[in-house]
PDB file of C-alpha atoms in Angstrom:
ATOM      1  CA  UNK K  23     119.754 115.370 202.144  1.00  0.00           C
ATOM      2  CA  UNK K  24     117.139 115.877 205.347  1.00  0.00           C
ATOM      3  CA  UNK K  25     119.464 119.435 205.919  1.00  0.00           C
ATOM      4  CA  UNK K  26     118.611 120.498 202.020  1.00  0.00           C
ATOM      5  CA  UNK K  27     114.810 119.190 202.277  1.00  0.00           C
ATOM      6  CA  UNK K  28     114.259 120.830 205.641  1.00  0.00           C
ATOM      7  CA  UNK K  29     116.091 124.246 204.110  1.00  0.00           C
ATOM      8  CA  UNK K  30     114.233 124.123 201.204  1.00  0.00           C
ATOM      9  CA  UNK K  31     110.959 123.626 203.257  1.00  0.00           C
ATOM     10  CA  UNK K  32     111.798 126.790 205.578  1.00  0.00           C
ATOM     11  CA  UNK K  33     112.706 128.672 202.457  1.00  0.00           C
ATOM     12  CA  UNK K  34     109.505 128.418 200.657  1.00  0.00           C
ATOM     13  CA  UNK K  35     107.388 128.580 204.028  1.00  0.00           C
ATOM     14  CA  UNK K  36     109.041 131.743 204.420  1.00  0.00           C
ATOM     15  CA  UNK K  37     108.702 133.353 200.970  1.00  0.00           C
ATOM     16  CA  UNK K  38     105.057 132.044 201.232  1.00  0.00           C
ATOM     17  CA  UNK K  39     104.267 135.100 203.798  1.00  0.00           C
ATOM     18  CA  UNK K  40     105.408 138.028 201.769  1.00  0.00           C
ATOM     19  CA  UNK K  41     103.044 140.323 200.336  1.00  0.00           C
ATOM     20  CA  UNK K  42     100.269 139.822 203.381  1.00  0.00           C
ATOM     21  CA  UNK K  43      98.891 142.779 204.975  1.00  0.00           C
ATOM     22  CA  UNK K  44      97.835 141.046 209.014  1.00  0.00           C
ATOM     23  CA  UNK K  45      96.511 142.445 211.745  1.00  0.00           C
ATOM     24  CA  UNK K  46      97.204 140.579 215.092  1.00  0.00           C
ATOM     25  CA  UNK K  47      95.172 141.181 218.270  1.00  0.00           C
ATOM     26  CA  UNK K  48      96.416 140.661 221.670  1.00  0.00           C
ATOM     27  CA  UNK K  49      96.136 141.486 225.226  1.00  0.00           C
ATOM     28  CA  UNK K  50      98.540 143.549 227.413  1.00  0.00           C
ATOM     29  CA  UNK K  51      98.657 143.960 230.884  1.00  0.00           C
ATOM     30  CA  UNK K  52     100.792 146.635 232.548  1.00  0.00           C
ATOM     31  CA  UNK K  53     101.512 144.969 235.749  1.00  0.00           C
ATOM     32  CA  UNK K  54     101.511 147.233 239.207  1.00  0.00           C
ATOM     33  CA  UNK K  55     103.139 150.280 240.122  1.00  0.00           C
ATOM     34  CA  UNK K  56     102.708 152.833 242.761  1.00  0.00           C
ATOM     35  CA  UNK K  57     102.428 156.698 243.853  1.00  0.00           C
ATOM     36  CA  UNK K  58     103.660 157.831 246.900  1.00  0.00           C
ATOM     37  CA  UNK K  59     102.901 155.544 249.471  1.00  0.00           C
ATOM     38  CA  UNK K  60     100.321 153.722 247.641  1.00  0.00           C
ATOM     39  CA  UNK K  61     102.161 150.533 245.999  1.00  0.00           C
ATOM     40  CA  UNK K  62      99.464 147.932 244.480  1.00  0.00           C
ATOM     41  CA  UNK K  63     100.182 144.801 242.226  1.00  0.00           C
ATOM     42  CA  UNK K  64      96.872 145.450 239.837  1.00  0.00           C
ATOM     43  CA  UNK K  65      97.347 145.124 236.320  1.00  0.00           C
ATOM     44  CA  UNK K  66      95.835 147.764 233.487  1.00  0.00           C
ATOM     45  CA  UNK K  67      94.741 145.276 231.284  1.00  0.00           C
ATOM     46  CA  UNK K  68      94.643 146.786 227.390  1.00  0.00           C
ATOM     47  CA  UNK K  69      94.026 145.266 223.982  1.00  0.00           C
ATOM     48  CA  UNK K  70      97.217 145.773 221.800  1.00  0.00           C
ATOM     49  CA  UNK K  71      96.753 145.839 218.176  1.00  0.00           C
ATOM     50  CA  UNK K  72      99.529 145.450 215.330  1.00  0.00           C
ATOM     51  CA  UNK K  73      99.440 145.977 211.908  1.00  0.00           C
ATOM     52  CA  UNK K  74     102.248 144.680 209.810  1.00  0.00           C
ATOM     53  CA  UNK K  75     103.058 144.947 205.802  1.00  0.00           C
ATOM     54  CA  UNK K  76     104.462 141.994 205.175  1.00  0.00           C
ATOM     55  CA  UNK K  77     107.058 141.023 208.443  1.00  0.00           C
ATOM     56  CA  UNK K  78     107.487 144.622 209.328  1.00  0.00           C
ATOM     57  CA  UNK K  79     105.009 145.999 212.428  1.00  0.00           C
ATOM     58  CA  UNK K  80     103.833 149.793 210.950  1.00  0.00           C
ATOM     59  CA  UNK K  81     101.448 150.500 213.732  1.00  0.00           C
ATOM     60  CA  UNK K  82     101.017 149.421 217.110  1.00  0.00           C
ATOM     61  CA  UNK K  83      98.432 151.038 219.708  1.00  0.00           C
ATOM     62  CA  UNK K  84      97.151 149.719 222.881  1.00  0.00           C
ATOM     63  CA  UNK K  85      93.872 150.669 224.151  1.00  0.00           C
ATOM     64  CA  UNK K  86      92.446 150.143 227.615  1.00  0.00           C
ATOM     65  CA  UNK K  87      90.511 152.278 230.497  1.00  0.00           C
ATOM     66  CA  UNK K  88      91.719 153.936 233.367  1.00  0.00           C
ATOM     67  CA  UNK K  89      88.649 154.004 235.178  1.00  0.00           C
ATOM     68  CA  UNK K  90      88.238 155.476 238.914  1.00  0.00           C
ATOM     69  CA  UNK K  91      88.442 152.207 241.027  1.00  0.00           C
ATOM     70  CA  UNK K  92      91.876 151.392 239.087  1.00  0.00           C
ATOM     71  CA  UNK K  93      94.703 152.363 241.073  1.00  0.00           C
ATOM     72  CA  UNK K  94      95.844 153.546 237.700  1.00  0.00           C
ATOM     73  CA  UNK K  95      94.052 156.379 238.082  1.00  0.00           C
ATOM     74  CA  UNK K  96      96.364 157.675 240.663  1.00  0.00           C
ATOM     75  CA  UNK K  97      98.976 158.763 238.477  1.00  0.00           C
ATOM     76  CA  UNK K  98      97.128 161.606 236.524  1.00  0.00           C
ATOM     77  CA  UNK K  99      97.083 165.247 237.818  1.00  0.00           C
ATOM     78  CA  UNK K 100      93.892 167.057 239.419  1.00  0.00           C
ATOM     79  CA  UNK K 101      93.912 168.520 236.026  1.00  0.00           C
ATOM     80  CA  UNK K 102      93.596 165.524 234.352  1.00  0.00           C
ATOM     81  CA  UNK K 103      91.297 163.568 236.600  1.00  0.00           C
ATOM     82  CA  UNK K 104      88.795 166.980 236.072  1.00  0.00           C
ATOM     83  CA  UNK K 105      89.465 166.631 231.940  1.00  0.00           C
ATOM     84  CA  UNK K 106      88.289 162.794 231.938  1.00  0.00           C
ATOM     85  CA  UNK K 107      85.244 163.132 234.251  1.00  0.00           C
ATOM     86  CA  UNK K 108      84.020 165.358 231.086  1.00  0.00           C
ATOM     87  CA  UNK K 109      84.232 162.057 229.222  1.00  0.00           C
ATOM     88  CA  UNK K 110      81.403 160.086 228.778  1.00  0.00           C
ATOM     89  CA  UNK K 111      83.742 157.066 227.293  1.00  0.00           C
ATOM     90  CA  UNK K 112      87.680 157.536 227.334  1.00  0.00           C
ATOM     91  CA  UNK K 113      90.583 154.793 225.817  1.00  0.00           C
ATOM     92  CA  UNK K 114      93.882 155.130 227.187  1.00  0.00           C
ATOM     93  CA  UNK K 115      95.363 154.320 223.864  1.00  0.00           C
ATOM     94  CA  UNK K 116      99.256 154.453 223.517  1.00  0.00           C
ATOM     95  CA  UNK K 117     100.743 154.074 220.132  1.00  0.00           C
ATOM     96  CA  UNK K 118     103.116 153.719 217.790  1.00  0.00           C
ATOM     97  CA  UNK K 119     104.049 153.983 214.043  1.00  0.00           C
ATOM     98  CA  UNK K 120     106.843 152.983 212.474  1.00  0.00           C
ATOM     99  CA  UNK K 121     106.431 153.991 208.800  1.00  0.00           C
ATOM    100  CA  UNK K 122     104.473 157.362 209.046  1.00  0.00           C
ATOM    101  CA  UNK K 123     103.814 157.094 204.780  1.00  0.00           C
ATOM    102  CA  UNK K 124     102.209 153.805 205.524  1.00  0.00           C
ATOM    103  CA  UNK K 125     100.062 154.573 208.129  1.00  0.00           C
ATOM    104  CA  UNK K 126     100.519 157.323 210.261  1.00  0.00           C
ATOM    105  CA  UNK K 127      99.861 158.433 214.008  1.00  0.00           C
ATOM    106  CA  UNK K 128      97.773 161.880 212.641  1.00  0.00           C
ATOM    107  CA  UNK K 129      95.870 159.072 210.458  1.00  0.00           C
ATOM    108  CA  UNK K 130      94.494 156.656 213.786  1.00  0.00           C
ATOM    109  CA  UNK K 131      93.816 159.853 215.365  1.00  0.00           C
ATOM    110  CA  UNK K 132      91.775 161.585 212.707  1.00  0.00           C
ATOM    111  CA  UNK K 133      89.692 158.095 212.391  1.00  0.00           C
ATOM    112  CA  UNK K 134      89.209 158.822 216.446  1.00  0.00           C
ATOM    113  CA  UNK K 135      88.101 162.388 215.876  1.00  0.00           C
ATOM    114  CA  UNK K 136      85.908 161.640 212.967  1.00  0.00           C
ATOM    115  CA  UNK K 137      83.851 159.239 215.832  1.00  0.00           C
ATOM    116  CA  UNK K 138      83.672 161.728 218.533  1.00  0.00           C
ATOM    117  CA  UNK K 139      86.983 161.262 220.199  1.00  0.00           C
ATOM    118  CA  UNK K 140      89.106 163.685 221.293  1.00  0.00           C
ATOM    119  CA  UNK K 141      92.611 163.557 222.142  1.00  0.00           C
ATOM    120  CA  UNK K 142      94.014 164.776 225.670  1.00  0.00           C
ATOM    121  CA  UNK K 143      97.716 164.880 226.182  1.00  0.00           C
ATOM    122  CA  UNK K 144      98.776 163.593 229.456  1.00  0.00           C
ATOM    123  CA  UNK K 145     101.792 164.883 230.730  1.00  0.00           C
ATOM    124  CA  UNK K 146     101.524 163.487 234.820  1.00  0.00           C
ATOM    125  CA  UNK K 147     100.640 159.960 233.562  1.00  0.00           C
ATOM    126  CA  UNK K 148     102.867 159.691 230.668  1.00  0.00           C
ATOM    127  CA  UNK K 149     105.366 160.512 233.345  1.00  0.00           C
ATOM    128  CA  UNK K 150     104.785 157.337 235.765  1.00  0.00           C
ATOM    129  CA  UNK K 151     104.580 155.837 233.109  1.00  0.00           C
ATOM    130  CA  UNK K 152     108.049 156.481 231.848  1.00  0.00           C
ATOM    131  CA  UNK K 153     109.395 154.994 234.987  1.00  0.00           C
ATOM    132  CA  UNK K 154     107.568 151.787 235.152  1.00  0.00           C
ATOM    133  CA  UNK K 155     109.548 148.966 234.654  1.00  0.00           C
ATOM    134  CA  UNK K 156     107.380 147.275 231.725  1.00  0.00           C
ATOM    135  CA  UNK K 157     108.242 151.389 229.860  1.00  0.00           C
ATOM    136  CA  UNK K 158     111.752 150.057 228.450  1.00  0.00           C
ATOM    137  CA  UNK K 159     111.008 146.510 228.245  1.00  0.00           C
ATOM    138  CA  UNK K 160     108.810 147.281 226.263  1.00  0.00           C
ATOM    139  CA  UNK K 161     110.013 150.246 224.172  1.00  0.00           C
ATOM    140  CA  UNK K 162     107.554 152.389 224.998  1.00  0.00           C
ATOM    141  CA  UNK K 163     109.940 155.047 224.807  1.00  0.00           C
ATOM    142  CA  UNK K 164     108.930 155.353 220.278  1.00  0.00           C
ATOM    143  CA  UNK K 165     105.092 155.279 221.560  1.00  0.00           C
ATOM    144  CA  UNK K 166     102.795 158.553 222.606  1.00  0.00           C
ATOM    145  CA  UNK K 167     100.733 158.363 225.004  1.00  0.00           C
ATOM    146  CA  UNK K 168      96.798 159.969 225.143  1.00  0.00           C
ATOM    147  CA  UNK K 169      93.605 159.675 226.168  1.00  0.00           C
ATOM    148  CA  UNK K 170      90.652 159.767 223.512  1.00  0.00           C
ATOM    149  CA  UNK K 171      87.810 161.122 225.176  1.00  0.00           C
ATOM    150  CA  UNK K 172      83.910 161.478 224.086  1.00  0.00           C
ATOM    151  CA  UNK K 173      81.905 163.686 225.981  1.00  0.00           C
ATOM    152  CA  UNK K 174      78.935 162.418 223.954  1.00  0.00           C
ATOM    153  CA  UNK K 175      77.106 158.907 224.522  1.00  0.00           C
ATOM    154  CA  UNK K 176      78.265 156.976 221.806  1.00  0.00           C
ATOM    155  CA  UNK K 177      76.279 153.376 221.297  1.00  0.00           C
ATOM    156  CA  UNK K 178      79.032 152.430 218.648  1.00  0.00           C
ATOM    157  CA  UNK K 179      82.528 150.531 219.386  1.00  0.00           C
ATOM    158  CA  UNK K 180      86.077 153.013 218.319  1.00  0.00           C
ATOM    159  CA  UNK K 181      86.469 151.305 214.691  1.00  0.00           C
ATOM    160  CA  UNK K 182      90.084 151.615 213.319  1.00  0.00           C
ATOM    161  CA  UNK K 183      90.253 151.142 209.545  1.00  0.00           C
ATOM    162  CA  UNK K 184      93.606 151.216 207.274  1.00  0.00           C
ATOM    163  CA  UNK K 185      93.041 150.300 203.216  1.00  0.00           C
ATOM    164  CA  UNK K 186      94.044 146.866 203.171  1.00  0.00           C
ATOM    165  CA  UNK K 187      93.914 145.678 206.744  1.00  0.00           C
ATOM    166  CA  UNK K 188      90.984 144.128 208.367  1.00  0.00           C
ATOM    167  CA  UNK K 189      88.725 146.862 210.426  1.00  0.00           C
ATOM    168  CA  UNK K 190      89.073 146.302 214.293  1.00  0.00           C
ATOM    169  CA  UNK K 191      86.701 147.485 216.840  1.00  0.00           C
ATOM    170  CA  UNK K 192      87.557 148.664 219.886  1.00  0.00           C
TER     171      UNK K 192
END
């Protein structure tokens, strides 16, 4: 009888989240790495975002600076390290969608662009980044990988807004 109560009680639980639109916030740290010689233990600390339809995740992006005292910073390019000193505020933002008709990757970056962000591709990082350990753990592998970069002063937080979800503020 406890077996059927306590089944029963799952069931129902269970049912009882179907049909919610959430949005959980979290923090993600990307712990060490290295570049030639240079090996350090720093984490790049980011703030990971996930919206899910019901139990399904349809969009996942992680957002975080890379800023010059990180040694982060040491796995972009000369090319890349001259593109973000043009950028008054920059987001390392990797992300991910899983249901492009639901909400789409063109979608978060057209909200970026409509703020004053721009979107650099970054071939060098993206590169250490596919070899860091965390990069399959993680399946990071399904994510792309950019910088959004303002070359304006902007007094306003990067707002992220998808009909039905809560708006979240970078």
């Amino acid at each position: 009888m406890k077996k059927i109560i306590l089944l029963l009680t799952f069931l129902i639980t269970s049912c009882s989240l179907t049909g919610r639109n959430l949005v959980q916030e979290n923090e993600f740290e990307l712990a060490g790495g290295s570049k030639g010689e240079k090996v350090w233990k720093d984490e790049l600390k980011m703030k990971r975002i996930s919206w899910y339809q019901e139990m399904t995740m349809v969009f996942d992006v992680l957002m975080g600076e890379v800023t010059e005292s990180s040694p982060f910073y040491n796995w972009f390019s000369t090319s890349e390290k001259v593109s973000l000193k043009r950028c008054e505020k920059s987001y390392l933002a990797i992300y991910y969608s899983s249901a492009s008709e639901v909400i789409s990757k063109k979608s978060f970056l057209k909200q970026a662009k409509a703020q004053g962000y721009d979107q650099f591709i970054l071939n060098d990082f993206t590169s250490a980044l596919k070899l860091h350990p965390q990069y399959i753990a993680n399946s990071f592998q399904l994510y792309d990988v950019a910088i959004l970069c303002s070359t304006s002063s902007l007094n306003s937080p990067l707002k992220v807004e998808f009909p039905n979800f809560s708006t979240i503020s970078f």
